[in-house]
XYZ file of C-alpha atoms in Angstrom:
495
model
C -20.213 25.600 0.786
C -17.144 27.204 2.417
C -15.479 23.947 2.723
C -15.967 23.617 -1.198
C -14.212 26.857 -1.690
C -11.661 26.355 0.239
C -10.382 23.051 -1.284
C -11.048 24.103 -5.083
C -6.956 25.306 -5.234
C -5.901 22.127 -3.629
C -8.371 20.215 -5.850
C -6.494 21.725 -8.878
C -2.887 21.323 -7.987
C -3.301 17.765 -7.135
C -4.811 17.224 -10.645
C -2.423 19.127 -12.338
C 0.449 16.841 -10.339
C -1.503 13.552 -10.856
C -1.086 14.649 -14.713
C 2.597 14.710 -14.946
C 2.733 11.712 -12.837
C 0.839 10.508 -15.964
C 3.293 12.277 -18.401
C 6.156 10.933 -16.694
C 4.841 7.344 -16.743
C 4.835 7.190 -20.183
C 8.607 7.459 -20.395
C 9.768 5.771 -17.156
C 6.440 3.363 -16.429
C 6.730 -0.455 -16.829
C 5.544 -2.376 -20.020
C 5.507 -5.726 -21.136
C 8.107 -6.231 -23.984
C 5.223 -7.599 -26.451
C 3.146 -4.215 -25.651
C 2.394 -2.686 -28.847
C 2.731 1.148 -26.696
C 6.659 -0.066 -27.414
C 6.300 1.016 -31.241
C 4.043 4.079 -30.804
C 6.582 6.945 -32.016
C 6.128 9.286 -28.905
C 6.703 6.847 -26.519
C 9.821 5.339 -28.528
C 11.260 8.889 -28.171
C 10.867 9.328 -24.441
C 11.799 5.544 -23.447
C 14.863 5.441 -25.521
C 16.483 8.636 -25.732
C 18.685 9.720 -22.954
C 16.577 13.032 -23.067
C 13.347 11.511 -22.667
C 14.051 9.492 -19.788
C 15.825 12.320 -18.099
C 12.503 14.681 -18.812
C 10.288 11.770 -17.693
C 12.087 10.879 -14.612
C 12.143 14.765 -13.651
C 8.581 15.329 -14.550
C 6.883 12.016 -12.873
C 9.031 12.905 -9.358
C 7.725 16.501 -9.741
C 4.277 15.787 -9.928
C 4.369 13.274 -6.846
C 5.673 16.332 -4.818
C 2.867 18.262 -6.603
C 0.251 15.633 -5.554
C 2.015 15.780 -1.708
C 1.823 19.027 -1.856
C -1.776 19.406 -2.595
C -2.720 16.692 0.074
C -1.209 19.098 2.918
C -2.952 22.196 1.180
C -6.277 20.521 1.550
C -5.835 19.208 5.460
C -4.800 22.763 6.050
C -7.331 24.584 3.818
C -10.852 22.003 5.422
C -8.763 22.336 9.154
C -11.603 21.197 11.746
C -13.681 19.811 8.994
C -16.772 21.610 8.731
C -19.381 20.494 6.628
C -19.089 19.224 3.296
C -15.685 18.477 3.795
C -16.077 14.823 3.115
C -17.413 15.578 -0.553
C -14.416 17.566 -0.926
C -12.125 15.295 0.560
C -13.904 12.782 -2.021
C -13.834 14.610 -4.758
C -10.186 14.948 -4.863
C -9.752 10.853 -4.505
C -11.655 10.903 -7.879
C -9.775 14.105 -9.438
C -6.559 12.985 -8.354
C -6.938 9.242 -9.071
C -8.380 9.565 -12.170
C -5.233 10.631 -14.843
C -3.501 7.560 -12.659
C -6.206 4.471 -14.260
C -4.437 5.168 -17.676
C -0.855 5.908 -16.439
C 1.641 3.075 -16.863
C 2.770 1.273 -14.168
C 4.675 2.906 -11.887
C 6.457 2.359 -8.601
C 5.831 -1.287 -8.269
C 5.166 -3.590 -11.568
C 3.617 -6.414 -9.835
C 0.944 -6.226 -11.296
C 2.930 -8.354 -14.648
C 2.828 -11.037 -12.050
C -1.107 -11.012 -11.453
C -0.871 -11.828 -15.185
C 1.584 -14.391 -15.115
C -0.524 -16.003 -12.809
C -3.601 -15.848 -14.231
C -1.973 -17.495 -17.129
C -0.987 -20.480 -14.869
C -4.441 -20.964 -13.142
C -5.736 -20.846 -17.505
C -3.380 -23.484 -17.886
C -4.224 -25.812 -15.546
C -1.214 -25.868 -12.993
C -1.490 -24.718 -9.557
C 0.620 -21.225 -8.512
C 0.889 -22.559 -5.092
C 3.879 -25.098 -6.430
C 4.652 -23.583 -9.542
C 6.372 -20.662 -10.723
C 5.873 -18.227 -14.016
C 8.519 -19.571 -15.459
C 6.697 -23.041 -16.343
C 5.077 -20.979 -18.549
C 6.360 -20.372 -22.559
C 6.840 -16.286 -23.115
C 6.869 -15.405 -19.410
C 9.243 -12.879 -19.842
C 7.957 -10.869 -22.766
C 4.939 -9.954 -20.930
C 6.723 -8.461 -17.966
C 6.743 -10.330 -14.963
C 10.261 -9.516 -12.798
C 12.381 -12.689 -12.504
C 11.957 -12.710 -8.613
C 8.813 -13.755 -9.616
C 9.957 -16.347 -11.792
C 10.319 -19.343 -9.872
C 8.192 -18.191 -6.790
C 4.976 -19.564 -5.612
C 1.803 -16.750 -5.792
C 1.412 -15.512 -2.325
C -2.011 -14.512 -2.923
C -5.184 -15.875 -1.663
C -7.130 -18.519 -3.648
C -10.178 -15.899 -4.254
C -7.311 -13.632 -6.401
C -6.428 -16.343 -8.008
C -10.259 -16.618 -9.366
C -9.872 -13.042 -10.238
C -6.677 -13.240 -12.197
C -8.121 -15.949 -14.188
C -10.834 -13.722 -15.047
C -8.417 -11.276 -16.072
C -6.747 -13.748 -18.756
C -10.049 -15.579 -19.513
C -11.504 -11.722 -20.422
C -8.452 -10.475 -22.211
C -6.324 -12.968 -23.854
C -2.924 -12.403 -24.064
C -2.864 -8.286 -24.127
C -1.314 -7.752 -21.327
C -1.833 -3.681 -21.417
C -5.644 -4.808 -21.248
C -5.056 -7.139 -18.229
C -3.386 -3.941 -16.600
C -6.213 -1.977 -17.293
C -8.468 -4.675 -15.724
C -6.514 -5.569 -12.720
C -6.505 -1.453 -12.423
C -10.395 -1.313 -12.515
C -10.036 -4.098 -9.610
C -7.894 -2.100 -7.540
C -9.937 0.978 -7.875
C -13.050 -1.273 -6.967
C -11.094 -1.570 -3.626
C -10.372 1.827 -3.308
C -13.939 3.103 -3.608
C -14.500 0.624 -0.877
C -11.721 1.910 1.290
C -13.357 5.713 0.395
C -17.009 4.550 1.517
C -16.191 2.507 4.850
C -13.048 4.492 6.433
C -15.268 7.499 6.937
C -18.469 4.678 8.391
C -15.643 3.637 10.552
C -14.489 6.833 11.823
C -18.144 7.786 12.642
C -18.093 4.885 15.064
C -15.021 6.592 16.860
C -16.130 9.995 17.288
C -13.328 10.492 14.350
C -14.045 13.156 11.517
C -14.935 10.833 8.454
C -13.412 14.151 6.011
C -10.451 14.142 7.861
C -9.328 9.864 8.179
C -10.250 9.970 4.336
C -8.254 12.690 3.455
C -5.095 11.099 5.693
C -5.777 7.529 3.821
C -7.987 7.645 0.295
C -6.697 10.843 -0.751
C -3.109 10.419 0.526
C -0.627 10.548 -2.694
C 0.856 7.004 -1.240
C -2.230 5.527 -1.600
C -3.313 6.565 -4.881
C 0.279 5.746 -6.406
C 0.136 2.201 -4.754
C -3.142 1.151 -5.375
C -4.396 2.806 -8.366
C -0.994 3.800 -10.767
C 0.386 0.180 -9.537
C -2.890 -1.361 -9.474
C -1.997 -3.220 -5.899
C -4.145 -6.331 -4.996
C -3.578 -4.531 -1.241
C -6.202 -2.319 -2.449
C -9.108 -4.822 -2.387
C -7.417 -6.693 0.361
C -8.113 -3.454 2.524
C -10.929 -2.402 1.079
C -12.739 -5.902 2.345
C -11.138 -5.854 5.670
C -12.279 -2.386 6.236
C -15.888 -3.247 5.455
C -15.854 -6.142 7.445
C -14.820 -4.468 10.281
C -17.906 -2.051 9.885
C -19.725 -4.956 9.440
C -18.448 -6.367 12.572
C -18.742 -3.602 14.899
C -22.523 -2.734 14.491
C -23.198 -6.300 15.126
C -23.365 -7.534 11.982
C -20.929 -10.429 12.515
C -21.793 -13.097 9.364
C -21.764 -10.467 6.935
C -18.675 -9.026 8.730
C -16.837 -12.277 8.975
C -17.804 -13.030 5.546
C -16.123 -9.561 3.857
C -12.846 -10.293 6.118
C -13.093 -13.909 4.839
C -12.904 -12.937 1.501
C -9.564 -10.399 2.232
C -7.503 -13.360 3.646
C -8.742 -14.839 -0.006
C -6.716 -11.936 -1.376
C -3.786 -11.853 0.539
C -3.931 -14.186 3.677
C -2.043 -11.544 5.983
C -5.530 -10.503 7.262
C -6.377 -13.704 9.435
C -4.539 -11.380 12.194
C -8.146 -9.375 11.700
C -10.133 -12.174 12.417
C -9.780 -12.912 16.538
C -10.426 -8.774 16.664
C -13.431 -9.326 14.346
C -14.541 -12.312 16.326
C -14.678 -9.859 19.655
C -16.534 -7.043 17.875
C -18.871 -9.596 17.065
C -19.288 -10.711 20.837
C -20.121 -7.065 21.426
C -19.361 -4.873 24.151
C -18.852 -6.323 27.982
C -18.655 -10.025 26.546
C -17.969 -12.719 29.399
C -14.871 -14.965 28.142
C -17.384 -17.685 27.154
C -19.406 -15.536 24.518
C -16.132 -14.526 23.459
C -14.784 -17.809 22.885
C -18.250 -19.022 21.381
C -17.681 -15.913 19.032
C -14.450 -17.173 18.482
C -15.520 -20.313 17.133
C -18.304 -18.810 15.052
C -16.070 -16.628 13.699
C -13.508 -19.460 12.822
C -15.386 -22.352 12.084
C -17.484 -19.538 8.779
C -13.872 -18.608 8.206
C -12.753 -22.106 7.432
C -15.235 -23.362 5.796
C -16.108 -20.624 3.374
C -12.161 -20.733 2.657
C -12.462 -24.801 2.220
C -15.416 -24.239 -0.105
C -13.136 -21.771 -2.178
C -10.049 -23.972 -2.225
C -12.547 -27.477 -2.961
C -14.215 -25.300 -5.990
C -10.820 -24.283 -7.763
C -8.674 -27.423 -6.604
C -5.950 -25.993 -5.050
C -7.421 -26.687 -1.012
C -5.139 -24.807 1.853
C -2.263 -24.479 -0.306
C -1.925 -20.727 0.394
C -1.321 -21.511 4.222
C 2.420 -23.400 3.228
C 3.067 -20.462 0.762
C 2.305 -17.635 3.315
C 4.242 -19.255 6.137
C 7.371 -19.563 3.848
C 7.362 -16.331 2.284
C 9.660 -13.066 3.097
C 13.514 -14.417 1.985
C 15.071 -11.083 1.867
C 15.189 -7.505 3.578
C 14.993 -3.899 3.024
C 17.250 -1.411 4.426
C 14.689 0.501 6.073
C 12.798 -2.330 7.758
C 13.871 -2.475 11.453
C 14.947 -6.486 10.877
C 17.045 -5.620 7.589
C 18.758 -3.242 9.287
C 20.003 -5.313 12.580
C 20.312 -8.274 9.705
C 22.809 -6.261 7.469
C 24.668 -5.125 10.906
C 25.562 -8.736 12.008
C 26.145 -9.807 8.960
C 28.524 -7.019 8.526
C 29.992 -7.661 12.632
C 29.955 -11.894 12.017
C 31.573 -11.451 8.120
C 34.347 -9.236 9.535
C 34.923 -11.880 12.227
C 35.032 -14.592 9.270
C 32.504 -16.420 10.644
C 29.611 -17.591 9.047
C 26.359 -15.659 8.463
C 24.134 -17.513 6.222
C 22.037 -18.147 9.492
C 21.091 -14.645 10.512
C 18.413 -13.667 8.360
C 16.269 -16.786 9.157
C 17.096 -16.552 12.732
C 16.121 -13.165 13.009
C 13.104 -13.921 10.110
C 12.128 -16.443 12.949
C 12.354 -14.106 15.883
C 10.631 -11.366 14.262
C 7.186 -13.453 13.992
C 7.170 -14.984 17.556
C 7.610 -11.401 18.265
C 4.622 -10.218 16.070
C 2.830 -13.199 17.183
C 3.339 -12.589 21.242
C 2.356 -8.910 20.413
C -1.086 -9.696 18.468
C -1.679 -12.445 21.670
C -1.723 -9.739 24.045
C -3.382 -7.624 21.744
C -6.187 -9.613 21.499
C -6.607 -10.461 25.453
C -5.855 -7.339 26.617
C -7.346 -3.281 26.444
C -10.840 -2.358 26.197
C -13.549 -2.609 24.169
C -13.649 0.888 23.180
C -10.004 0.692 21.752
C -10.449 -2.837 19.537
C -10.146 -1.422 16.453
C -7.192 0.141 17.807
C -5.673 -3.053 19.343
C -6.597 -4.935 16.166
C -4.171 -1.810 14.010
C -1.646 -2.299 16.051
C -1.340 -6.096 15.776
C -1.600 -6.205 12.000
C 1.597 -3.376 12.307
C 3.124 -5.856 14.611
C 3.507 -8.163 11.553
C 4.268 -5.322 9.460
C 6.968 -3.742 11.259
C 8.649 -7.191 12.503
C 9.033 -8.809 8.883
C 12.510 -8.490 7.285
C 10.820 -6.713 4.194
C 8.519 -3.760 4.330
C 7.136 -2.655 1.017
C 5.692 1.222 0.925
C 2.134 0.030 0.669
C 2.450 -2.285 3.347
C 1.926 1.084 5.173
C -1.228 1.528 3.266
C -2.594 -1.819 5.652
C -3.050 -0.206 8.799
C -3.509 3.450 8.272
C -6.656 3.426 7.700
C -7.517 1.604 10.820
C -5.570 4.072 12.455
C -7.023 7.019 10.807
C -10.539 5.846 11.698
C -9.938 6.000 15.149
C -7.857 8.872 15.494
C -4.926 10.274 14.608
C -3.860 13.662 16.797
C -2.781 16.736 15.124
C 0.569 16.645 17.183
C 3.860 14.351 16.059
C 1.046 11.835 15.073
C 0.189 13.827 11.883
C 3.659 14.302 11.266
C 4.779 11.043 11.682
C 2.484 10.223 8.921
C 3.200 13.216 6.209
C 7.182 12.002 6.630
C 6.252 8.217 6.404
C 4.495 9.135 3.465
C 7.284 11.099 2.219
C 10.124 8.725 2.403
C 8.295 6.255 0.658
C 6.820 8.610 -2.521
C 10.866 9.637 -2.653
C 11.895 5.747 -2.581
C 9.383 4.727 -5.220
C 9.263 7.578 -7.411
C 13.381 6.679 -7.738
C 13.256 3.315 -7.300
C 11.155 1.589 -9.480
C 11.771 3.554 -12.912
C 12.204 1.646 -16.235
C 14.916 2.007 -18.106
C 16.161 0.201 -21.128
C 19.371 -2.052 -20.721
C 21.115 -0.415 -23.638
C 20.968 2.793 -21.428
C 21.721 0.916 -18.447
C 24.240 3.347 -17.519
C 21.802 6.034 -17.159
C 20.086 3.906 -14.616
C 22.190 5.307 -11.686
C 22.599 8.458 -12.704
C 18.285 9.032 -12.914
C 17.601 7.382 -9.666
C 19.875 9.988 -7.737
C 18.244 12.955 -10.374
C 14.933 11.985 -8.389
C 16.201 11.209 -5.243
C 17.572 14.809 -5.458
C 14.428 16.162 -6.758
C 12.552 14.687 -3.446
C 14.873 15.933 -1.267
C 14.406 19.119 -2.427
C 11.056 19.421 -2.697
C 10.679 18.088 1.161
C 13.173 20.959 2.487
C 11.213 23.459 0.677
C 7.908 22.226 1.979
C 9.291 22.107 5.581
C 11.330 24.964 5.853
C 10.601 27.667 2.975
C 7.169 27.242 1.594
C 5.035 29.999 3.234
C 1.905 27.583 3.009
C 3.018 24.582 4.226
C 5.903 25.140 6.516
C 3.407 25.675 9.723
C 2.655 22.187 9.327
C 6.185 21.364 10.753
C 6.920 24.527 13.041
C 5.995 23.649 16.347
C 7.456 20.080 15.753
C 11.116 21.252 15.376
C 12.635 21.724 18.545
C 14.068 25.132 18.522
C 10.168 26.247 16.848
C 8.589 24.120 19.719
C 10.233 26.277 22.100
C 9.669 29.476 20.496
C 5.921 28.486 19.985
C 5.862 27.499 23.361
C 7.243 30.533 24.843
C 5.176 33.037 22.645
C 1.913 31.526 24.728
């Protein structure tokens, strides 16, 4: 009961900013061009008046910082997570993600290419060699032209699921959003049933690694407003793992199976899965032997899905090609745009820098998830396995904000300390909200010169909004006291 009172203030500010993130969508959110919502009269006003993309901008960055807010107020208001916290903790997911399934898509608009390639599976061609762009209308229903001429790199059991999509819905493509929404929300009840099952086999607080990953802002921008595949990707991996580690290895192997047929970046689960199964103080032979089991159901369940919709391992090729550009923030982009910038000024060439280091980074990813997997203890698998899938995270020329979203929840599960640990996390979280919120906004090309000017009106916005919640609001600035060094000392000293 007290934890219920306690969150019932944080419950309502989150809802009342995951409503102007919906407000603000609607004048800033991503449509396709044959959407009929283009020639409804309230949305004409806010999409193509200068006014109405200015007050949409403002009001969708406002009510992320609203949402961020709210997420701090509850860890603070349920601190040491007494009973009934997780209800709490779950009831906001719900509250809070719910005015996000009808919001238009914001921060990412993949999900135009989910339908662009459901469309190519309905037509018969396989996304693994051909692009959107084989198909007639492509670009009124949204997809990005990066997209255009790329392979899918999605598994061959999301393909199934985008044809579903375009088999159900025809060519609406605000239904197909709505669908592919309801599947991402499908993985994010998953995520809010087996993060908490997890942390409960870590001695972890199932309210609190909830409330750091389901209820998180990030992750129900990412994988509910954008309507992320990731979602169900991590959803499955998370269950498997459950599966796994109470011994229940098929089912475990099957559910981890079936997130590499989403997005094949989880097959770095599956040698941690394998030694879960093994169980505890394992000899190297059962592990191997649990190994094979777990490879040889891997492989063929993946065989059977790539012999029943004809397009066999073709997903390996695409995954091992993908990545051909870089961030700014990723730790590759950066030393890529550096010697690029050191070999151009020389003159010489530098065409051969972002492979090279593209190439480097996954050796490097791969050597760490080797050791990873040979070496630590039992007790810290999950752990080892978190770490290894941020290995290929962090050493990949291009880091997209939910790629965060991937290993968190591992990492929340089995522990995250209320020290520079915590904080790491609210600032990670906090960059990227202030990246997406400015980065991805809509805008129409005859007010293409507003474009700039909008993105720095939000970038402001979050800036301000994360010096007042550091430094001047009376709430949440103890969050970040004893973590500045001058406070540290002070804090320290006062004992």
């Amino acid at each position: 009961m007290r934890a219920q009172v306690a969150g019932t203030s944080a419950l309502v500010q989150g809802f009342v900013g995951s409503v102007l993130v919906l407000l603000g969508s609607f004048g800033v959110g991503w449509l396709a061009l044959v959407s009929p919502l283009n020639r409804a009269h309230p949305l004409i006003l806010l999409r193509t008046e200068a006014w109405g993309v200015i007050a949409s901008t403002v009001v969708l960055t406002i009510g992320c910082w609203v949402m961020f807010r709210a997420w701090l107020r509850l860890g603070q208001l349920l601190s040491g997570w007494p009973e009934g916290s997780l209800a709490v903790v779950r009831k906001a997911c719900w509250l809070w993600g719910a005015p996000l399934l009808v919001s238009l898509p914001i921060f990412s608009r993949d999900v135009f290419a989910y339908i662009g390639q459901g469309r190519l599976v309905a037509a018969g061609q396989d996304p693994y060699v051909s692009g959107i762009s084989t198909l007639s209308n492509w670009f009124q229903l949204g997809t990005d032209v990066t997209w255009a001429e790329s392979e899918t790199p999605y598994g061959p059991l999301y393909l199934s699921i985008e044809f579903l999509v375009s088999h159900l819905v025809g060519t609406s493509a605000d239904l197909a959003i709505f669908a592919f929404r309801l599947v991402s929300a499908a993985g994010v009840v998953l995520c809010a049933i087996y993060v908490p099952k997890l942390a409960g086999l870590h001695g972890v607080s199932g309210a609190k690694a909830t409330w750091i990953t389901v209820a998180n802002p990030l992750f129900l921008i990412s994988f509910v407003a954008s309507a992320h595949n990731d979602a169900v990707m991590v959803g499955l991996a998370l269950a498997g793992t459950y599966y796994a580690a109470t011994r229940r290895g098929v089912l475990g192997v099957v559910l981890v199976t079936a997130s590499v047929g989403v997005k094949p970046i989880t097959l770095v689960l599956l040698p941690f899965i394998g030694l879960l199964w093994a169980g505890p103080g394992a000899s190297w032979g059962r592990k191997v032997l649990y190994w094979a089991y777990t490879a040889g159901l891997c492989l063929g369940i993946m065989a059977l899905i790539g012999w029943m919709n004809g397009y066999g391992f073709g997903w390996l090729s695409v995954m091992l090609g993908t990545g051909s550009g870089t961030v700014f923030f990723a730790p590759l982009g950066m030393l890529t745009t550096f010697f690029q910038g050191a070999f151009g000024a020389l003159g010489l060439s530098t065409e051969w820098i972002l492979p090279v280091l593209k190439t480097v980074g996954r050796l490097a990813s791969v050597a760490v998830a080797a050791v990873l997997i040979f070496k630590g203890s039992h007790s810290h698998l999950v752990q080892r396995m978190a770490l290894a899938f941020s290995a290929l995270v962090v050493l990949s020329p291009i880091i997209q904000p939910w790629y965060i979203l991937w290993m968190l929840p591992f990492f929340a599960a089995t522990g995250i300390r209320d020290d520079w640990q915590i904080v790491w996390v609210y600032f990670t979280v906090a960059f990227f909200i202030a990246f997406g919120a400015a980065d991805q906004i809509f805008i129409w090309q005859f007010l293409d010169s507003l474009d700039p000017w909008v993105k720095h009106l939000s970038t402001g916005i979050s800036w301000a909004a994360m010096a007042y919640l550091a430094f001047l609001d009376p709430k949440t600035k103890h969050l970040f006291r004893g973590f500045l060094p001058h406070r540290r000392r002070a804090v320290e000293a006062g004992r």
